[in-house]
Amino acid sequence: MQIQINEDKKELKQHGDYTFPVNLSGEMLSRYEGGAFFWHWHTEIELTLVLKGQIEYRVNERTYHLKAGDGLFCNSNAMHAGMRIDNQDCQYFSTTFHPRFLYGFENSILQTKYVDPVLNAPAFSSAVFLSSEEWASEILSLLREIYALYLQPAPDQELRLHILISEIWRHLYGHFTSCSFEEPSSSDSIGRLKEILSFIHTSYAKQITLEEIADHVHLSKSECCRFFKRHMNMTVFDYLLYYRIQQSLPLLQEGLCTISKAAESCGFSNACYYGKLFKRYMNCTPRQYQARFRPDRQPSRETLPQTD
């Protein structure tokens, strides 16, 4: 699978509903195609507890290497992405909730005094929870309680979750008010990164050049390359190819077109080149990948790679 986003990278998934805007989910990186989830953002606040393995978690301009027992706060509307470390899987638990779950009524004192200052602080887009830090260890303990409720729901589940999440916010707010945070080195960097990604995500199916991407964000080609590599840890061209491969996966899964047509639909003019890249990124051929979702078709004699 892969996170579904619109052209502005906002996640389309519902995190709970209006009556109870909370979503609890157990996740594994291996469930995402390529072992990573794309850059995206959402209005909801996200709390992550790493259960097994490690994850490289990026939030705006910050990169975290989280291991089992660590946690992370990702603020509302912050861009974030996650990927494997050393090609190892990671199991983690996510608690996602809308800010109104904390304050209830619009313009209440809970909102204006305790929630909005945190949401509106660009320098506080994220915070890592380490058991070695007292304030964070208390939050980690509360996250483990939420995880226990996820595994074994209680009759008063919603009430318990509200109490636990409010208590987490109390500790988080206390940390926020007691520390000084450096402003991001460049306030428009994330906005510029969003523009580049948006251009790629909306134009990947046609032939696009580095010059077109650079012009879109008013940078020279060389500066665009340096900027993208600094923030994404990969070149613009590599990301474009990776994104095209990812966009071809649903076409192969649904079996509505040939492999050549899937390649063409995602911006590849050469099916052989597409197959070569597919093998590099997915560790199998397009035909082998398609066979996983088409049991009516016989796979090739070559052994399919094992999945988690």
mmCIF file of N, CA and C in Angstrom, residues 140-185:
data_model
loop_
_atom_site.group_PDB
_atom_site.id
_atom_site.type_symbol
_atom_site.label_atom_id
_atom_site.label_comp_id
_atom_site.label_asym_id
_atom_site.label_seq_id
_atom_site.Cartn_x
_atom_site.Cartn_y
_atom_site.Cartn_z
ATOM 1 N N LEU A 140 5.776 8.526 27.058
ATOM 2 C CA LEU A 140 5.923 7.167 26.535
ATOM 3 C C LEU A 140 5.085 6.169 27.335
ATOM 4 N N SER A 141 5.040 6.355 28.648
ATOM 5 C CA SER A 141 4.231 5.474 29.492
ATOM 6 C C SER A 141 2.753 5.605 29.141
ATOM 7 N N LEU A 142 2.317 6.836 28.890
ATOM 8 C CA LEU A 142 0.920 7.065 28.513
ATOM 9 C C LEU A 142 0.615 6.484 27.130
ATOM 10 N N LEU A 143 1.562 6.590 26.216
ATOM 11 C CA LEU A 143 1.371 5.995 24.887
ATOM 12 C C LEU A 143 1.255 4.479 24.967
ATOM 13 N N ARG A 144 2.021 3.886 25.878
ATOM 14 C CA ARG A 144 1.914 2.431 26.053
ATOM 15 C C ARG A 144 0.546 2.054 26.619
ATOM 16 N N GLU A 145 -0.031 2.916 27.455
ATOM 17 C CA GLU A 145 -1.390 2.666 27.957
ATOM 18 C C GLU A 145 -2.397 2.724 26.816
ATOM 19 N N ILE A 146 -2.210 3.695 25.919
ATOM 20 C CA ILE A 146 -3.102 3.794 24.756
ATOM 21 C C ILE A 146 -2.963 2.551 23.873
ATOM 22 N N TYR A 147 -1.728 2.096 23.705
ATOM 23 C CA TYR A 147 -1.499 0.891 22.907
ATOM 24 C C TYR A 147 -2.185 -0.316 23.533
ATOM 25 N N ALA A 148 -2.151 -0.406 24.870
ATOM 26 C CA ALA A 148 -2.821 -1.511 25.561
ATOM 27 C C ALA A 148 -4.335 -1.461 25.319
ATOM 28 N N LEU A 149 -4.905 -0.253 25.275
ATOM 29 C CA LEU A 149 -6.330 -0.107 24.988
ATOM 30 C C LEU A 149 -6.644 -0.494 23.546
ATOM 31 N N TYR A 150 -5.713 -0.203 22.660
ATOM 32 C CA TYR A 150 -5.872 -0.584 21.254
ATOM 33 C C TYR A 150 -5.927 -2.105 21.122
ATOM 34 N N LEU A 151 -5.065 -2.797 21.884
ATOM 35 C CA LEU A 151 -5.021 -4.255 21.824
ATOM 36 C C LEU A 151 -6.222 -4.887 22.503
ATOM 37 N N GLN A 152 -6.686 -4.253 23.580
ATOM 38 C CA GLN A 152 -7.814 -4.799 24.332
ATOM 39 C C GLN A 152 -8.748 -3.656 24.715
ATOM 40 N N PRO A 153 -9.672 -3.293 23.833
ATOM 41 C CA PRO A 153 -10.577 -2.167 24.078
ATOM 42 C C PRO A 153 -11.397 -2.358 25.358
ATOM 43 N N ALA A 154 -11.670 -1.235 26.022
ATOM 44 C CA ALA A 154 -12.444 -1.243 27.261
ATOM 45 C C ALA A 154 -13.842 -0.675 26.999
ATOM 46 N N PRO A 155 -14.810 -0.978 27.862
ATOM 47 C CA PRO A 155 -16.162 -0.438 27.690
ATOM 48 C C PRO A 155 -16.185 1.093 27.677
ATOM 49 N N ASP A 156 -15.270 1.693 28.459
ATOM 50 C CA ASP A 156 -15.192 3.156 28.510
ATOM 51 C C ASP A 156 -14.000 3.660 27.691
ATOM 52 N N GLN A 157 -13.778 3.025 26.549
ATOM 53 C CA GLN A 157 -12.617 3.296 25.696
ATOM 54 C C GLN A 157 -12.446 4.784 25.379
ATOM 55 N N GLU A 158 -13.518 5.413 24.900
ATOM 56 C CA GLU A 158 -13.419 6.800 24.460
ATOM 57 C C GLU A 158 -13.035 7.732 25.613
ATOM 58 N N LEU A 159 -13.636 7.501 26.780
ATOM 59 C CA LEU A 159 -13.334 8.344 27.936
ATOM 60 C C LEU A 159 -11.882 8.177 28.367
ATOM 61 N N ARG A 160 -11.407 6.942 28.378
ATOM 62 C CA ARG A 160 -10.013 6.694 28.760
ATOM 63 C C ARG A 160 -9.046 7.352 27.772
ATOM 64 N N LEU A 161 -9.365 7.244 26.499
ATOM 65 C CA LEU A 161 -8.492 7.842 25.505
ATOM 66 C C LEU A 161 -8.436 9.361 25.658
ATOM 67 N N HIS A 162 -9.572 9.956 25.952
ATOM 68 C CA HIS A 162 -9.594 11.411 26.133
ATOM 69 C C HIS A 162 -8.729 11.820 27.319
ATOM 70 N N ILE A 163 -8.799 11.067 28.392
ATOM 71 C CA ILE A 163 -7.990 11.367 29.579
ATOM 72 C C ILE A 163 -6.504 11.192 29.270
ATOM 73 N N LEU A 164 -6.154 10.096 28.608
ATOM 74 C CA LEU A 164 -4.745 9.811 28.322
ATOM 75 C C LEU A 164 -4.152 10.829 27.349
ATOM 76 N N ILE A 165 -4.879 11.149 26.288
ATOM 77 C CA ILE A 165 -4.361 12.112 25.307
ATOM 78 C C ILE A 165 -4.255 13.504 25.925
ATOM 79 N N SER A 166 -5.210 13.877 26.767
ATOM 80 C CA SER A 166 -5.140 15.178 27.446
ATOM 81 C C SER A 166 -3.937 15.228 28.382
ATOM 82 N N GLU A 167 -3.643 14.125 29.047
ATOM 83 C CA GLU A 167 -2.490 14.077 29.939
ATOM 84 C C GLU A 167 -1.190 14.165 29.144
ATOM 85 N N ILE A 168 -1.146 13.508 27.985
ATOM 86 C CA ILE A 168 0.023 13.633 27.116
ATOM 87 C C ILE A 168 0.212 15.080 26.703
ATOM 88 N N TRP A 169 -0.882 15.744 26.348
ATOM 89 C CA TRP A 169 -0.783 17.140 25.917
ATOM 90 C C TRP A 169 -0.303 18.038 27.062
ATOM 91 N N ARG A 170 -0.707 17.735 28.267
ATOM 92 C CA ARG A 170 -0.253 18.526 29.418
ATOM 93 C C ARG A 170 1.266 18.471 29.535
ATOM 94 N N HIS A 171 1.834 17.269 29.393
ATOM 95 C CA HIS A 171 3.294 17.135 29.457
ATOM 96 C C HIS A 171 3.966 17.809 28.257
ATOM 97 N N LEU A 172 3.351 17.658 27.095
ATOM 98 C CA LEU A 172 3.917 18.248 25.890
ATOM 99 C C LEU A 172 3.884 19.774 25.968
ATOM 100 N N TYR A 173 2.779 20.310 26.460
ATOM 101 C CA TYR A 173 2.651 21.761 26.608
ATOM 102 C C TYR A 173 3.657 22.281 27.631
ATOM 103 N N GLY A 174 3.857 21.532 28.703
ATOM 104 C CA GLY A 174 4.834 21.929 29.715
ATOM 105 C C GLY A 174 6.240 21.986 29.134
ATOM 106 N N HIS A 175 6.571 20.998 28.291
ATOM 107 C CA HIS A 175 7.880 20.995 27.638
ATOM 108 C C HIS A 175 7.993 22.175 26.679
ATOM 109 N N PHE A 176 6.943 22.440 25.946
ATOM 110 C CA PHE A 176 6.928 23.537 24.972
ATOM 111 C C PHE A 176 7.163 24.885 25.654
ATOM 112 N N THR A 177 6.511 25.120 26.777
ATOM 113 C CA THR A 177 6.619 26.412 27.446
ATOM 114 C C THR A 177 7.915 26.567 28.247
ATOM 115 N N SER A 178 8.572 25.462 28.561
ATOM 116 C CA SER A 178 9.781 25.542 29.386
ATOM 117 C C SER A 178 11.063 25.593 28.563
ATOM 118 N N CYS A 179 10.953 25.406 27.246
ATOM 119 C CA CYS A 179 12.141 25.365 26.391
ATOM 120 C C CYS A 179 12.085 26.464 25.343
ATOM 121 N N SER A 180 13.251 26.832 24.865
ATOM 122 C CA SER A 180 13.335 27.754 23.744
ATOM 123 C C SER A 180 13.724 26.939 22.516
ATOM 124 N N PHE A 181 13.083 27.221 21.410
ATOM 125 C CA PHE A 181 13.311 26.451 20.195
ATOM 126 C C PHE A 181 13.821 27.371 19.093
ATOM 127 N N GLU A 182 14.814 26.870 18.364
ATOM 128 C CA GLU A 182 15.363 27.636 17.257
ATOM 129 C C GLU A 182 14.383 27.643 16.094
ATOM 130 N N GLU A 183 14.225 28.819 15.500
ATOM 131 C CA GLU A 183 13.381 28.916 14.316
ATOM 132 C C GLU A 183 14.020 28.128 13.177
ATOM 133 N N PRO A 184 13.231 27.568 12.278
ATOM 134 C CA PRO A 184 13.802 26.869 11.128
ATOM 135 C C PRO A 184 14.778 27.771 10.391
ATOM 136 N N SER A 185 15.866 27.179 9.875
ATOM 137 C CA SER A 185 16.905 27.968 9.225
ATOM 138 C C SER A 185 16.371 28.806 8.064
#
